[in-house]
Every structure is written in C-alpha cells, then in structure tokens.
C-alpha cells in the first residue's frame, strides 16, 4: 500500500496537536506553579483521569461539565484549581485578582503567571519548533515530528480570541468561555486593548511564518527527492 507524505503531513498534526496541546497547556500551569513553590501539582484530563504525577481514574464521577482539563495545587488540606471550566470560576485564581483563593493566600502576580503559562508554554514550544524546522531543512522526520509543536500557538490564539470576539469556548464548543490569557495579562498590568492587539498580531504573523516555513520544508523535500513522498507498507 502506497502512503503519500503529503497525506501523512496533514493527518499527523491534526491527530496529535489537540491532545498534545491539552497536556502541554496544563503542564505549563503545573511547572510554573511548582517553580513558584506551589505544592503538589496534579493534572487531570477529560473524563476525569489524573495523568500527573501518577495515573488515577477515580475522579470521573465528579468531572465538571465542559472541562477539557484541569491543574490542581494542594496547599495542606486545601486545593487550588487552575482549569478550563467555568463551573469552578469562583475558585479559579484567574477570576480572583484580590489574591485570596479558597482560603489560600497567593500573590496576585504569581497567580497571573501560573494562569498565563498554560497557553504561554504552548506558544514557546511553537516558536522553538519553528526554529528547529528552519535549522534542519529537507528532513522528513523533523518535518513530521515538529509540525504538531509548530501549530501549538493556536492554543494562545483560540483561548484569547474565540471567547472575546465570538463568544465561543476554548475549543469552539468545548472548554472555558473565559479568555484565560487575556485575563492573566490584564492581571499582570497589561492594558486589555494592548493585550488583544498583541495576540492578534501573534496570530497573523505566526500563521504566515508557519505556513512559509512548512511550505519551504515540504518543497525542499520534494525537490531533493521526487520519490520521497512514497512509503510502502
């Protein structure tokens, strides 16, 4: 059976970028909180499976509606949640600029950074992947493996702009309907309009750059070997 590299190039990112972005998004929350000294981060994904620091499926019955994933920090007997569900907005740090969340005192600046670095980590990974694609040209393995990471910037764009301009959720029909990155940026003192313009520029410029880099990679492989699209299994 002949498999076309162009088909693989399309299918692999589509099948991997969404689940990959969920894990890396929550990992951004967890790693930032851990770096700031917040205790015992745990990551859970729909339908209630804890995937970090160990696997546990016992929370499925209590999983909040519309939640894609959530990151929880344990402060002694109290839990602090960073997650994608409006069901927890009263406890979510991004909606508590006073800095007191579920009876836990946290810095407003710290809470904003933890909230921002979910989408922020995905954006950093996407920039890093683009750099790798530029440095290692005409390489099919690099192209296929780095393309999903290069597309992770969508998380920042979707999470900020879909709720703001269209009233949609993070994944259009699923996830939070609050613009987490914008809320975090304003909590850090960035003007809301400036934050919106910045993310719009990121969406435009990075989309153009990503398309240019991926097109150059694909064309370079094609010119290098006209038969390089064909794999047999």
Short mmCIF file of C-alpha atoms in Angstrom, two decimals, residues 17 20-21 24 118-134 146-157 202-203 206-207 209-210 213-214:
data_model
loop_
_atom_site.label_atom_id
_atom_site.label_comp_id
_atom_site.label_asym_id
_atom_site.label_seq_id
_atom_site.Cartn_x
_atom_site.Cartn_y
_atom_site.Cartn_z
CA UNK A 17 -1.91 18.72 18.04
CA UNK A 20 -0.76 17.38 22.74
CA UNK A 21 -1.82 20.97 23.40
CA UNK A 24 1.40 20.89 27.41
CA UNK A 118 -0.71 27.36 30.16
CA UNK A 119 -1.09 28.92 26.73
CA UNK A 120 2.29 30.58 27.19
CA UNK A 121 4.17 27.27 27.22
CA UNK A 122 2.39 26.17 24.06
CA UNK A 123 3.43 29.40 22.35
CA UNK A 124 7.06 28.97 23.45
CA UNK A 125 7.06 25.38 22.17
CA UNK A 126 5.64 26.52 18.83
CA UNK A 127 8.39 29.12 18.40
CA UNK A 128 11.01 26.52 19.35
CA UNK A 129 9.61 24.05 16.81
CA UNK A 130 9.72 26.68 14.06
CA UNK A 131 13.39 27.35 14.88
CA UNK A 132 14.14 23.62 14.60
CA UNK A 133 12.34 23.45 11.25
CA UNK A 134 14.39 26.39 9.96
CA UNK A 146 7.92 19.18 14.71
CA UNK A 147 4.81 20.23 12.79
CA UNK A 148 2.37 19.47 15.67
CA UNK A 149 4.56 21.54 18.03
CA UNK A 150 4.78 24.38 15.49
CA UNK A 151 0.98 24.57 15.48
CA UNK A 152 0.63 24.80 19.26
CA UNK A 153 0.38 28.59 19.09
CA UNK A 154 -3.27 28.04 18.14
CA UNK A 155 -3.94 27.48 21.87
CA UNK A 156 -3.00 31.05 22.78
CA UNK A 157 -4.94 32.47 19.84
CA UNK A 202 0.86 36.89 17.03
CA UNK A 203 -1.99 35.08 15.27
CA UNK A 206 2.96 33.39 13.25
CA UNK A 207 0.38 31.93 10.87
CA UNK A 209 5.61 32.42 9.21
CA UNK A 210 4.45 28.88 9.99
CA UNK A 213 8.41 27.55 6.89
CA UNK A 214 6.31 24.40 6.41
#
